PDB file of C-alpha atoms and ligand atoms in Angstrom:
ATOM      1  CA  UNK N 820    -129.509  38.566   7.873  1.00  0.00           C
ATOM      2  CA  UNK N 821    -126.091  39.601   8.810  1.00  0.00           C
ATOM      3  CA  UNK N 822    -122.712  37.766   8.343  1.00  0.00           C
ATOM      4  CA  UNK N 823    -120.573  38.254  11.480  1.00  0.00           C
ATOM      5  CA  UNK N 824    -117.453  36.355  10.326  1.00  0.00           C
ATOM      6  CA  UNK N 825    -116.380  34.114   7.417  1.00  0.00           C
ATOM      7  CA  UNK N 826    -117.578  30.555   7.469  1.00  0.00           C
ATOM      8  CA  UNK N 827    -120.394  31.475   9.880  1.00  0.00           C
ATOM      9  CA  UNK N 828    -124.216  30.997   9.323  1.00  0.00           C
ATOM     10  CA  UNK N 829    -126.209  34.213   8.815  1.00  0.00           C
ATOM     11  CA  UNK N 830    -128.058  35.688  11.696  1.00  0.00           C
ATOM     12  CA  UNK N 831    -131.393  37.441  11.964  1.00  0.00           C
ATOM     13  CA  UNK N 832    -130.882  40.862  13.458  1.00  0.00           C
ATOM     14  CA  UNK N 833    -132.969  43.770  14.129  1.00  0.00           C
ATOM     15  CA  UNK N 834    -131.202  46.966  13.075  1.00  0.00           C
ATOM     16  CA  UNK N 835    -132.882  50.242  12.398  1.00  0.00           C
ATOM     17  CA  UNK N 836    -133.457  51.332   8.739  1.00  0.00           C
ATOM     18  CA  UNK N 837    -130.066  53.140   7.446  1.00  0.00           C
ATOM     19  CA  UNK N 838    -130.225  56.963   6.643  1.00  0.00           C
ATOM     20  CA  UNK N 839    -129.524  57.768   2.918  1.00  0.00           C
ATOM     21  CA  UNK N 840    -126.646  60.012   2.202  1.00  0.00           C
ATOM     22  CA  UNK N 841    -126.959  62.854  -0.080  1.00  0.00           C
ATOM     23  CA  UNK N 842    -126.744  60.699  -3.227  1.00  0.00           C
ATOM     24  CA  UNK N 843    -128.391  57.668  -1.832  1.00  0.00           C
ATOM     25  CA  UNK N 844    -131.906  56.398  -1.679  1.00  0.00           C
ATOM     26  CA  UNK N 845    -133.483  54.219   1.162  1.00  0.00           C
ATOM     27  CA  UNK N 846    -134.969  51.147  -0.613  1.00  0.00           C
ATOM     28  CA  UNK N 847    -137.557  48.841   0.740  1.00  0.00           C
ATOM     29  CA  UNK N 848    -136.208  45.460  -0.630  1.00  0.00           C
ATOM     30  CA  UNK N 849    -138.840  43.514  -2.519  1.00  0.00           C
ATOM     31  CA  UNK N 850    -136.743  40.667  -3.855  1.00  0.00           C
ATOM     32  CA  UNK N 851    -133.058  39.592  -3.591  1.00  0.00           C
ATOM     33  CA  UNK N 852    -131.682  37.054  -5.868  1.00  0.00           C
ATOM     34  CA  UNK N 853    -129.053  34.594  -4.394  1.00  0.00           C
ATOM     35  CA  UNK N 854    -125.715  34.585  -6.225  1.00  0.00           C
ATOM     36  CA  UNK N 855    -122.671  32.042  -5.978  1.00  0.00           C
ATOM     37  CA  UNK N 856    -120.600  35.318  -5.098  1.00  0.00           C
ATOM     38  CA  UNK N 857    -122.532  35.227  -1.889  1.00  0.00           C
ATOM     39  CA  UNK N 858    -121.079  31.891  -1.031  1.00  0.00           C
ATOM     40  CA  UNK N 859    -117.525  33.182  -1.810  1.00  0.00           C
ATOM     41  CA  UNK N 860    -118.114  36.057   0.280  1.00  0.00           C
ATOM     42  CA  UNK N 861    -119.339  33.802   3.268  1.00  0.00           C
ATOM     43  CA  UNK N 862    -116.771  31.217   2.748  1.00  0.00           C
ATOM     44  CA  UNK N 863    -113.869  34.036   3.128  1.00  0.00           C
ATOM     45  CA  UNK N 864    -112.646  33.406  -0.317  1.00  0.00           C
ATOM     46  CA  UNK N 865    -112.985  37.100  -1.180  1.00  0.00           C
ATOM     47  CA  UNK N 866    -110.495  39.438   0.614  1.00  0.00           C
ATOM     48  CA  UNK N 867    -111.456  41.969   3.388  1.00  0.00           C
ATOM     49  CA  UNK N 868    -115.353  41.941   3.165  1.00  0.00           C
ATOM     50  CA  UNK N 869    -117.078  44.382   5.449  1.00  0.00           C
ATOM     51  CA  UNK N 870    -117.840  42.790   8.646  1.00  0.00           C
ATOM     52  CA  UNK N 871    -120.440  42.327  10.031  1.00  0.00           C
ATOM     53  CA  UNK N 872    -122.150  42.368   6.387  1.00  0.00           C
ATOM     54  CA  UNK N 873    -125.524  42.277   5.100  1.00  0.00           C
ATOM     55  CA  UNK N 874    -124.818  40.089   1.793  1.00  0.00           C
ATOM     56  CA  UNK N 875    -126.902  40.198  -1.294  1.00  0.00           C
ATOM     57  CA  UNK N 876    -126.328  42.154  -4.607  1.00  0.00           C
ATOM     58  CA  UNK N 877    -129.425  41.391  -6.918  1.00  0.00           C
ATOM     59  CA  UNK N 878    -131.810  43.662  -5.495  1.00  0.00           C
ATOM     60  CA  UNK N 879    -135.086  44.921  -6.452  1.00  0.00           C
ATOM     61  CA  UNK N 880    -137.114  47.268  -4.206  1.00  0.00           C
ATOM     62  CA  UNK N 881    -139.040  50.675  -3.860  1.00  0.00           C
ATOM     63  CA  UNK N 882    -137.513  54.039  -2.944  1.00  0.00           C
ATOM     64  CA  UNK N 883    -138.935  55.142   0.381  1.00  0.00           C
ATOM     65  CA  UNK N 884    -136.761  58.126   1.162  1.00  0.00           C
ATOM     66  CA  UNK N 885    -133.921  60.009  -0.636  1.00  0.00           C
ATOM     67  CA  UNK N 886    -130.985  62.081  -0.109  1.00  0.00           C
ATOM     68  CA  UNK N 887    -130.914  65.752  -0.958  1.00  0.00           C
ATOM     69  CA  UNK N 888    -129.292  65.417  -4.114  1.00  0.00           C
ATOM     70  CA  UNK N 889    -130.956  62.488  -5.722  1.00  0.00           C
ATOM     71  CA  UNK N 890    -132.212  63.227  -9.035  1.00  0.00           C
ATOM     72  CA  UNK N 891    -132.874  60.098 -11.223  1.00  0.00           C
ATOM     73  CA  UNK N 892    -135.509  58.599  -8.955  1.00  0.00           C
ATOM     74  CA  UNK N 893    -138.540  59.726  -6.827  1.00  0.00           C
ATOM     75  CA  UNK N 894    -140.310  58.054  -3.804  1.00  0.00           C
ATOM     76  CA  UNK N 895    -142.391  55.131  -4.893  1.00  0.00           C
ATOM     77  CA  UNK N 896    -140.070  54.317  -8.121  1.00  0.00           C
ATOM     78  CA  UNK N 897    -138.890  50.739  -8.527  1.00  0.00           C
ATOM     79  CA  UNK N 898    -135.027  50.454  -8.784  1.00  0.00           C
ATOM     80  CA  UNK N 899    -132.462  47.505  -9.255  1.00  0.00           C
ATOM     81  CA  UNK N 900    -129.387  47.560  -7.088  1.00  0.00           C
ATOM     82  CA  UNK N 901    -126.391  45.730  -8.650  1.00  0.00           C
ATOM     83  CA  UNK N 902    -123.032  44.534  -7.471  1.00  0.00           C
ATOM     84  CA  UNK N 903    -121.123  47.763  -8.347  1.00  0.00           C
ATOM     85  CA  UNK N 904    -122.160  50.193  -5.700  1.00  0.00           C
ATOM     86  CA  UNK N 905    -119.733  53.090  -6.062  1.00  0.00           C
ATOM     87  CA  UNK N 906    -116.650  54.127  -8.050  1.00  0.00           C
ATOM     88  CA  UNK N 907    -114.348  56.945  -7.613  1.00  0.00           C
ATOM     89  CA  UNK N 908    -114.681  58.470 -10.853  1.00  0.00           C
ATOM     90  CA  UNK N 909    -111.137  59.795 -10.825  1.00  0.00           C
ATOM     91  CA  UNK N 910    -108.799  56.769 -11.052  1.00  0.00           C
ATOM     92  CA  UNK N 911    -107.283  55.876 -14.652  1.00  0.00           C
ATOM     93  CA  UNK N 912    -109.771  53.127 -15.005  1.00  0.00           C
ATOM     94  CA  UNK N 913    -112.687  55.344 -14.087  1.00  0.00           C
ATOM     95  CA  UNK N 914    -111.535  58.029 -16.556  1.00  0.00           C
ATOM     96  CA  UNK N 915    -111.219  55.305 -19.569  1.00  0.00           C
ATOM     97  CA  UNK N 916    -114.798  53.650 -19.223  1.00  0.00           C
ATOM     98  CA  UNK N 917    -113.459  50.840 -17.118  1.00  0.00           C
ATOM     99  CA  UNK N 918    -115.139  51.686 -13.811  1.00  0.00           C
ATOM    100  CA  UNK N 919    -115.726  47.833 -13.252  1.00  0.00           C
ATOM    101  CA  UNK N 920    -111.877  48.104 -12.586  1.00  0.00           C
ATOM    102  CA  UNK N 921    -111.690  51.093 -10.423  1.00  0.00           C
ATOM    103  CA  UNK N 922    -109.009  51.050  -7.851  1.00  0.00           C
ATOM    104  CA  UNK N 923    -111.666  52.210  -5.099  1.00  0.00           C
ATOM    105  CA  UNK N 924    -114.721  50.514  -6.010  1.00  0.00           C
ATOM    106  CA  UNK N 925    -117.290  49.385  -3.515  1.00  0.00           C
ATOM    107  CA  UNK N 926    -119.426  46.371  -4.009  1.00  0.00           C
ATOM    108  CA  UNK N 927    -122.989  45.764  -2.843  1.00  0.00           C
ATOM    109  CA  UNK N 928    -123.152  42.797  -0.221  1.00  0.00           C
ATOM    110  CA  UNK N 929    -119.374  42.459  -0.003  1.00  0.00           C
ATOM    111  CA  UNK N 930    -117.882  46.016   0.842  1.00  0.00           C
ATOM    112  CA  UNK N 931    -121.155  47.628   1.336  1.00  0.00           C
ATOM    113  CA  UNK N 932    -124.259  46.307   3.220  1.00  0.00           C
ATOM    114  CA  UNK N 933    -126.546  44.436   0.498  1.00  0.00           C
ATOM    115  CA  UNK N 934    -130.044  43.131   0.075  1.00  0.00           C
ATOM    116  CA  UNK N 935    -130.687  40.219   2.285  1.00  0.00           C
ATOM    117  CA  UNK N 936    -132.633  42.755   4.469  1.00  0.00           C
ATOM    118  CA  UNK N 937    -135.876  44.603   4.479  1.00  0.00           C
ATOM    119  CA  UNK N 938    -134.425  47.974   3.853  1.00  0.00           C
ATOM    120  CA  UNK N 939    -130.954  49.168   2.503  1.00  0.00           C
ATOM    121  CA  UNK N 940    -129.240  52.264   1.144  1.00  0.00           C
ATOM    122  CA  UNK N 941    -127.772  52.537  -2.191  1.00  0.00           C
ATOM    123  CA  UNK N 942    -126.141  55.244  -4.291  1.00  0.00           C
ATOM    124  CA  UNK N 943    -128.841  56.335  -6.875  1.00  0.00           C
ATOM    125  CA  UNK N 944    -126.057  56.819  -9.588  1.00  0.00           C
ATOM    126  CA  UNK N 945    -125.533  53.071  -9.563  1.00  0.00           C
ATOM    127  CA  UNK N 946    -129.020  51.919  -9.565  1.00  0.00           C
ATOM    128  CA  UNK N 947    -131.067  50.864 -12.714  1.00  0.00           C
ATOM    129  CA  UNK N 948    -134.900  51.472 -13.505  1.00  0.00           C
ATOM    130  CA  UNK N 949    -136.220  47.983 -13.894  1.00  0.00           C
ATOM    131  CA  UNK N 950    -138.266  47.372 -17.295  1.00  0.00           C
ATOM    132  CA  UNK N 951    -142.136  47.143 -16.366  1.00  0.00           C
ATOM    133  CA  UNK N 952    -142.718  43.765 -17.783  1.00  0.00           C
ATOM    134  CA  UNK N 953    -141.071  41.910 -14.999  1.00  0.00           C
ATOM    135  CA  UNK N 954    -142.067  41.201 -11.506  1.00  0.00           C
ATOM    136  CA  UNK N 955    -139.661  42.011  -8.543  1.00  0.00           C
ATOM    137  CA  UNK N 956    -138.683  38.399  -8.119  1.00  0.00           C
ATOM    138  CA  UNK N 957    -138.259  37.733 -11.841  1.00  0.00           C
ATOM    139  CA  UNK N 958    -136.227  41.001 -12.068  1.00  0.00           C
ATOM    140  CA  UNK N 959    -133.830  40.314  -9.295  1.00  0.00           C
ATOM    141  CA  UNK N 960    -131.635  37.527 -10.927  1.00  0.00           C
ATOM    142  CA  UNK N 961    -130.925  40.206 -13.834  1.00  0.00           C
ATOM    143  CA  UNK N 962    -129.082  42.372 -11.598  1.00  0.00           C
ATOM    144  CA  UNK N 963    -126.025  40.209 -11.393  1.00  0.00           C
ATOM    145  CA  UNK N 964    -126.715  36.884 -13.274  1.00  0.00           C
ATOM    146  CA  UNK N 965    -127.974  38.959 -16.038  1.00  0.00           C
ATOM    147  CA  UNK N 966    -125.333  41.738 -15.912  1.00  0.00           C
ATOM    148  CA  UNK N 967    -122.110  39.834 -15.541  1.00  0.00           C
ATOM    149  CA  UNK N 968    -123.626  37.038 -18.036  1.00  0.00           C
ATOM    150  CA  UNK N 969    -124.083  39.741 -20.584  1.00  0.00           C
ATOM    151  CA  UNK N 970    -120.657  41.292 -20.074  1.00  0.00           C
ATOM    152  CA  UNK N 971    -119.165  37.833 -20.423  1.00  0.00           C
ATOM    153  CA  UNK N 972    -121.217  37.046 -23.533  1.00  0.00           C
ATOM    154  CA  UNK N 973    -119.785  40.453 -24.962  1.00  0.00           C
ATOM    155  CA  UNK N 974    -116.309  39.333 -24.449  1.00  0.00           C
ATOM    156  CA  UNK N 975    -116.956  36.391 -27.055  1.00  0.00           C
ATOM    157  CA  UNK N 976    -117.300  38.736 -29.828  1.00  0.00           C
ATOM    158  CA  UNK N 977    -119.234  37.192 -32.856  1.00  0.00           C
ATOM    159  CA  UNK N 978    -118.611  33.685 -31.780  1.00  0.00           C
ATOM    160  CA  UNK N 979    -121.443  31.628 -33.366  1.00  0.00           C
ATOM    161  CA  UNK N 980    -120.966  28.303 -31.486  1.00  0.00           C
ATOM    162  CA  UNK N 981    -120.919  29.020 -27.941  1.00  0.00           C
ATOM    163  CA  UNK N 982    -120.038  26.611 -25.057  1.00  0.00           C
ATOM    164  CA  UNK N 983    -121.222  27.367 -21.411  1.00  0.00           C
ATOM    165  CA  UNK N 984    -119.821  25.558 -18.590  1.00  0.00           C
ATOM    166  CA  UNK N 985    -122.002  25.604 -15.588  1.00  0.00           C
ATOM    167  CA  UNK N 986    -125.590  25.970 -16.447  1.00  0.00           C
ATOM    168  CA  UNK N 987    -127.030  28.020 -13.486  1.00  0.00           C
ATOM    169  CA  UNK N 988    -128.465  31.430 -13.060  1.00  0.00           C
ATOM    170  CA  UNK N 989    -126.018  33.503 -15.402  1.00  0.00           C
ATOM    171  CA  UNK N 990    -126.072  30.708 -18.049  1.00  0.00           C
ATOM    172  CA  UNK N 991    -129.940  30.430 -18.285  1.00  0.00           C
ATOM    173  CA  UNK N 992    -130.000  34.315 -19.072  1.00  0.00           C
ATOM    174  CA  UNK N 993    -127.079  34.353 -21.307  1.00  0.00           C
ATOM    175  CA  UNK N 994    -128.539  31.212 -23.343  1.00  0.00           C
ATOM    176  CA  UNK N 995    -131.481  33.275 -24.259  1.00  0.00           C
ATOM    177  CA  UNK N 996    -129.699  36.314 -25.270  1.00  0.00           C
ATOM    178  CA  UNK N 997    -127.107  34.197 -27.301  1.00  0.00           C
ATOM    179  CA  UNK N 998    -130.181  32.491 -29.148  1.00  0.00           C
ATOM    180  CA  UNK N 999    -131.762  35.765 -29.846  1.00  0.00           C
ATOM    181  CA  UNK N1000    -128.487  36.849 -31.391  1.00  0.00           C
ATOM    182  CA  UNK N1001    -128.500  33.797 -33.723  1.00  0.00           C
ATOM    183  CA  UNK N1002    -125.665  31.704 -31.883  1.00  0.00           C
ATOM    184  CA  UNK N1003    -125.609  27.960 -31.091  1.00  0.00           C
ATOM    185  CA  UNK N1004    -125.470  27.009 -27.207  1.00  0.00           C
ATOM    186  CA  UNK N1005    -123.416  23.863 -26.158  1.00  0.00           C
ATOM    187  CA  UNK N1006    -124.168  23.394 -22.378  1.00  0.00           C
ATOM    188  CA  UNK N1007    -121.695  21.544 -20.078  1.00  0.00           C
ATOM    189  CA  UNK N1008    -122.906  20.626 -16.539  1.00  0.00           C
ATOM    190  CA  UNK N1009    -121.761  18.563 -13.652  1.00  0.00           C
ATOM    191  CA  UNK N1010    -121.243  14.932 -14.548  1.00  0.00           C
ATOM    192  CA  UNK N1011    -124.436  13.301 -15.138  1.00  0.00           C
ATOM    193  CA  UNK N1012    -126.617  16.220 -14.053  1.00  0.00           C
ATOM    194  CA  UNK N1013    -129.574  15.361 -16.544  1.00  0.00           C
ATOM    195  CA  UNK N1014    -131.909  17.569 -15.039  1.00  0.00           C
ATOM    196  CA  UNK N1015    -129.350  20.747 -15.668  1.00  0.00           C
ATOM    197  CA  UNK N1016    -128.851  19.182 -19.089  1.00  0.00           C
ATOM    198  CA  UNK N1017    -132.663  19.010 -19.910  1.00  0.00           C
ATOM    199  CA  UNK N1018    -132.960  22.644 -18.632  1.00  0.00           C
ATOM    200  CA  UNK N1019    -130.267  23.941 -21.126  1.00  0.00           C
ATOM    201  CA  UNK N1020    -132.088  22.146 -23.896  1.00  0.00           C
ATOM    202  CA  UNK N1021    -135.344  23.515 -22.805  1.00  0.00           C
ATOM    203  CA  UNK N1022    -133.631  26.859 -23.266  1.00  0.00           C
ATOM    204  CA  UNK N1023    -132.702  25.951 -26.735  1.00  0.00           C
ATOM    205  CA  UNK N1024    -129.150  24.428 -26.418  1.00  0.00           C
ATOM    206  CA  UNK N1025    -128.442  22.405 -29.433  1.00  0.00           C
ATOM    207  CA  UNK N1026    -126.302  20.139 -27.359  1.00  0.00           C
ATOM    208  CA  UNK N1027    -126.003  19.330 -23.554  1.00  0.00           C
ATOM    209  CA  UNK N1028    -123.502  16.996 -21.801  1.00  0.00           C
ATOM    210  CA  UNK N1029    -120.902  16.462 -19.069  1.00  0.00           C
ATOM    211  CA  UNK N1030    -118.061  19.046 -18.693  1.00  0.00           C
ATOM    212  CA  UNK N1031    -115.529  16.271 -19.433  1.00  0.00           C
ATOM    213  CA  UNK N1032    -117.284  15.333 -22.823  1.00  0.00           C
ATOM    214  CA  UNK N1033    -115.924  17.006 -25.991  1.00  0.00           C
ATOM    215  CA  UNK N1034    -118.572  19.078 -27.942  1.00  0.00           C
ATOM    216  CA  UNK N1035    -119.701  17.544 -31.182  1.00  0.00           C
ATOM    217  CA  UNK N1036    -117.881  20.118 -33.229  1.00  0.00           C
ATOM    218  CA  UNK N1037    -115.295  22.749 -32.273  1.00  0.00           C
ATOM    219  CA  UNK N1038    -116.441  25.930 -30.443  1.00  0.00           C
ATOM    220  CA  UNK N1039    -115.720  29.495 -31.304  1.00  0.00           C
ATOM    221  CA  UNK N1040    -115.943  30.527 -27.680  1.00  0.00           C
ATOM    222  CA  UNK N1041    -116.673  29.203 -24.282  1.00  0.00           C
ATOM    223  CA  UNK N1042    -117.868  31.006 -21.123  1.00  0.00           C
ATOM    224  CA  UNK N1043    -117.045  29.388 -17.858  1.00  0.00           C
ATOM    225  CA  UNK N1044    -119.397  30.094 -14.981  1.00  0.00           C
ATOM    226  CA  UNK N1045    -118.627  27.276 -12.694  1.00  0.00           C
ATOM    227  CA  UNK N1046    -115.949  28.125 -10.173  1.00  0.00           C
ATOM    228  CA  UNK N1047    -113.941  25.122 -11.123  1.00  0.00           C
ATOM    229  CA  UNK N1048    -110.245  25.759 -12.381  1.00  0.00           C
ATOM    230  CA  UNK N1049    -109.914  22.420 -14.054  1.00  0.00           C
ATOM    231  CA  UNK N1050    -112.711  23.467 -16.646  1.00  0.00           C
ATOM    232  CA  UNK N1051    -110.228  25.949 -18.157  1.00  0.00           C
ATOM    233  CA  UNK N1052    -108.086  23.415 -20.011  1.00  0.00           C
ATOM    234  CA  UNK N1053    -111.132  21.596 -21.002  1.00  0.00           C
ATOM    235  CA  UNK N1054    -112.660  24.649 -22.322  1.00  0.00           C
ATOM    236  CA  UNK N1055    -109.584  25.484 -24.318  1.00  0.00           C
ATOM    237  CA  UNK N1056    -109.427  21.939 -25.720  1.00  0.00           C
ATOM    238  CA  UNK N1057    -113.243  22.431 -26.820  1.00  0.00           C
ATOM    239  CA  UNK N1058    -112.671  25.797 -28.847  1.00  0.00           C
ATOM    240  CA  UNK N1059    -111.252  26.009 -32.441  1.00  0.00           C
ATOM    241  CA  UNK N1060    -108.288  27.835 -33.581  1.00  0.00           C
ATOM    242  CA  UNK N1061    -108.688  31.586 -32.662  1.00  0.00           C
ATOM    243  CA  UNK N1062    -111.349  30.696 -30.115  1.00  0.00           C
ATOM    244  CA  UNK N1063    -111.953  32.516 -26.777  1.00  0.00           C
ATOM    245  CA  UNK N1064    -112.396  31.335 -23.282  1.00  0.00           C
ATOM    246  CA  UNK N1065    -114.304  33.733 -20.808  1.00  0.00           C
ATOM    247  CA  UNK N1066    -114.141  33.070 -17.138  1.00  0.00           C
ATOM    248  CA  UNK N1067    -117.113  34.668 -15.837  1.00  0.00           C
ATOM    249  CA  UNK N1068    -116.922  34.167 -11.949  1.00  0.00           C
ATOM    250  CA  UNK N1069    -115.300  36.275  -9.237  1.00  0.00           C
ATOM    251  CA  UNK N1070    -113.537  33.085  -7.977  1.00  0.00           C
ATOM    252  CA  UNK N1071    -112.211  29.885  -9.189  1.00  0.00           C
ATOM    253  CA  UNK N1072    -110.269  27.011  -7.555  1.00  0.00           C
ATOM    254  CA  UNK N1073    -106.722  26.659  -8.907  1.00  0.00           C
ATOM    255  CA  UNK N1074    -106.307  26.093 -12.717  1.00  0.00           C
ATOM    256  CA  UNK N1075    -104.240  22.943 -13.482  1.00  0.00           C
ATOM    257  CA  UNK N1076    -101.237  23.360 -15.466  1.00  0.00           C
ATOM    258  CA  UNK N1077    -101.770  22.548 -19.108  1.00  0.00           C
ATOM    259  CA  UNK N1078     -99.722  22.092 -22.332  1.00  0.00           C
ATOM    260  CA  UNK N1079     -99.025  25.391 -24.477  1.00  0.00           C
ATOM    261  CA  UNK N1080    -100.789  23.394 -27.382  1.00  0.00           C
ATOM    262  CA  UNK N1081    -104.270  24.225 -25.734  1.00  0.00           C
ATOM    263  CA  UNK N1082    -103.501  28.047 -26.011  1.00  0.00           C
ATOM    264  CA  UNK N1083    -101.573  27.937 -29.289  1.00  0.00           C
ATOM    265  CA  UNK N1084    -103.115  29.042 -32.360  1.00  0.00           C
ATOM    266  CA  UNK N1085    -104.278  32.490 -31.067  1.00  0.00           C
ATOM    267  CA  UNK N1086    -106.753  31.084 -28.616  1.00  0.00           C
ATOM    268  CA  UNK N1087    -107.541  33.534 -25.889  1.00  0.00           C
ATOM    269  CA  UNK N1088    -108.179  33.132 -22.196  1.00  0.00           C
ATOM    270  CA  UNK N1089    -109.858  36.076 -20.166  1.00  0.00           C
ATOM    271  CA  UNK N1090    -111.814  36.986 -17.187  1.00  0.00           C
ATOM    272  CA  UNK N1091    -114.804  39.117 -16.507  1.00  0.00           C
ATOM    273  CA  UNK N1092    -114.684  41.501 -13.521  1.00  0.00           C
ATOM    274  CA  UNK N1093    -117.852  43.387 -12.125  1.00  0.00           C
ATOM    275  CA  UNK N1094    -119.752  45.535 -14.489  1.00  0.00           C
ATOM    276  CA  UNK N1095    -119.967  49.074 -15.777  1.00  0.00           C
ATOM    277  CA  UNK N1096    -123.263  51.146 -15.719  1.00  0.00           C
ATOM    278  CA  UNK N1097    -122.892  51.174 -19.337  1.00  0.00           C
ATOM    279  CA  UNK N1098    -123.271  47.277 -19.427  1.00  0.00           C
ATOM    280  CA  UNK N1099    -126.358  47.670 -17.319  1.00  0.00           C
ATOM    281  CA  UNK N1100    -127.961  50.268 -19.622  1.00  0.00           C
ATOM    282  CA  UNK N1101    -127.294  48.023 -22.758  1.00  0.00           C
ATOM    283  CA  UNK N1102    -128.610  44.982 -21.022  1.00  0.00           C
ATOM    284  CA  UNK N1103    -131.856  46.452 -19.466  1.00  0.00           C
ATOM    285  CA  UNK N1104    -132.555  47.881 -23.001  1.00  0.00           C
ATOM    286  CA  UNK N1105    -131.920  44.469 -24.575  1.00  0.00           C
ATOM    287  CA  UNK N1106    -133.631  41.937 -21.944  1.00  0.00           C
ATOM    288  CA  UNK N1107    -137.327  42.934 -22.682  1.00  0.00           C
ATOM    289  CA  UNK N1108    -136.794  42.696 -26.349  1.00  0.00           C
ATOM    290  CA  UNK N1109    -135.320  39.055 -26.328  1.00  0.00           C
ATOM    291  CA  UNK N1110    -137.515  38.679 -24.070  1.00  0.00           C
ATOM    292  CA  UNK N1111    -135.290  37.225 -21.347  1.00  0.00           C
ATOM    293  CA  UNK N1112    -137.487  35.056 -18.875  1.00  0.00           C
ATOM    294  CA  UNK N1113    -135.875  34.186 -15.637  1.00  0.00           C
ATOM    295  CA  UNK N1114    -136.579  30.699 -13.871  1.00  0.00           C
ATOM    296  CA  UNK N1115    -137.012  31.447 -10.282  1.00  0.00           C
ATOM    297  CA  UNK N1116    -137.494  29.779  -7.052  1.00  0.00           C
ATOM    298  CA  UNK N1117    -138.622  31.841  -4.360  1.00  0.00           C
ATOM    299  CA  UNK N1118    -137.990  31.589  -0.607  1.00  0.00           C
ATOM    300  CA  UNK N1119    -138.701  33.607   2.585  1.00  0.00           C
ATOM    301  CA  UNK N1120    -135.556  35.889   3.570  1.00  0.00           C
ATOM    302  CA  UNK N1121    -135.318  34.006   6.977  1.00  0.00           C
ATOM    303  CA  UNK N1122    -134.383  30.738   4.966  1.00  0.00           C
ATOM    304  CA  UNK N1123    -131.357  32.257   3.506  1.00  0.00           C
ATOM    305  CA  UNK N1124    -128.992  29.860   5.304  1.00  0.00           C
ATOM    306  CA  UNK N1125    -130.888  26.833   3.652  1.00  0.00           C
ATOM    307  CA  UNK N1126    -131.112  28.500   0.213  1.00  0.00           C
ATOM    308  CA  UNK N1127    -127.312  29.044   0.238  1.00  0.00           C
ATOM    309  CA  UNK N1128    -126.600  25.173   0.979  1.00  0.00           C
ATOM    310  CA  UNK N1129    -128.756  24.421  -1.714  1.00  0.00           C
ATOM    311  CA  UNK N1130    -127.053  26.525  -4.187  1.00  0.00           C
ATOM    312  CA  UNK N1131    -123.679  25.042  -3.003  1.00  0.00           C
ATOM    313  CA  UNK N1132    -124.993  21.371  -3.730  1.00  0.00           C
ATOM    314  CA  UNK N1133    -126.182  22.471  -7.075  1.00  0.00           C
ATOM    315  CA  UNK N1134    -129.930  21.835  -6.158  1.00  0.00           C
ATOM    316  CA  UNK N1135    -131.046  25.254  -7.525  1.00  0.00           C
ATOM    317  CA  UNK N1136    -132.224  25.426 -11.279  1.00  0.00           C
ATOM    318  CA  UNK N1137    -132.393  28.865 -12.570  1.00  0.00           C
ATOM    319  CA  UNK N1138    -131.968  31.488  -9.730  1.00  0.00           C
ATOM    320  CA  UNK N1139    -132.957  31.515  -6.113  1.00  0.00           C
ATOM    321  CA  UNK N1140    -134.824  34.676  -4.989  1.00  0.00           C
ATOM    322  CA  UNK N1141    -135.418  35.785  -1.241  1.00  0.00           C
ATOM    323  CA  UNK N1142    -138.435  37.754  -0.375  1.00  0.00           C
ATOM    324  CA  UNK N1143    -138.489  39.593   2.795  1.00  0.00           C
TER     325      UNK N1143
HETATM  326 ZN1   ZN T 798    -123.543  37.828  -8.222  1.00  0.00          ZN
HETATM  327 ZN1   ZN T 799    -112.125  54.712  -9.853  1.00  0.00          ZN
END
């Protein structure tokens, strides 16, 4: 499936399988999860995508061919391919363990072709082995919803009472890890989305309600996964003194102005950008111990356009996964 230009539907096209470079593997795609970032790319909300582009950055597949310098994987191995597809290794960010901020980073399904396809190439240095106890489709959402969710959660430090705004794919994974770590989850959803609120409670949230509603008790931290700027002042209002608000998405509508009072008393507001390979190593070691279970809805790859509109209107609970 290919995006020719922003704000256009994806087209089915026949292209020969790409050839792997020296450090790349050719992967037969088994499953690719659908992320809200795919919508931001398609809507032209992220600058300078590769065009035409194959979207998709939560991929699980099997190595069918490899470049001459590939060492970590062999033919037949199962690999996961995440959003971070390549970094320079030389800039000040790469050299200070912040490769997620690399000046020249390339991203799967955005500036590199991704996994809405039968075959794709990926640099082996940025792929992860997938724990055995997950099926291909169950594992796919771990590659972004899981990894970015984990990085967002890590930014909240030791917060005990944790608010989560937007209870989609990332939240449903983060909630399980947070509970495993002994935290309490307060889930905030679109107004009157009782289905999402029930879903959050089924994953152990101690409270679930509308985003505009104050939590029953002040929170230590909040993560905002919904791309909705007005949630920022709401979340700042919901956290106690010294609280942290983490924006976990790659794009957000404008944040309305708010009184300094909401930030005063050492509240912190920050964003999370991308992931490092180190995040992935930590996350894939932790996920099977929790164990994180993903709630997925599977669709044929050819239905990608319909699945994206369902995601846009909030009709997906858990994560949607495309299967070629
Ligand atoms: Zn994503
Ligand atoms: Zn770099």
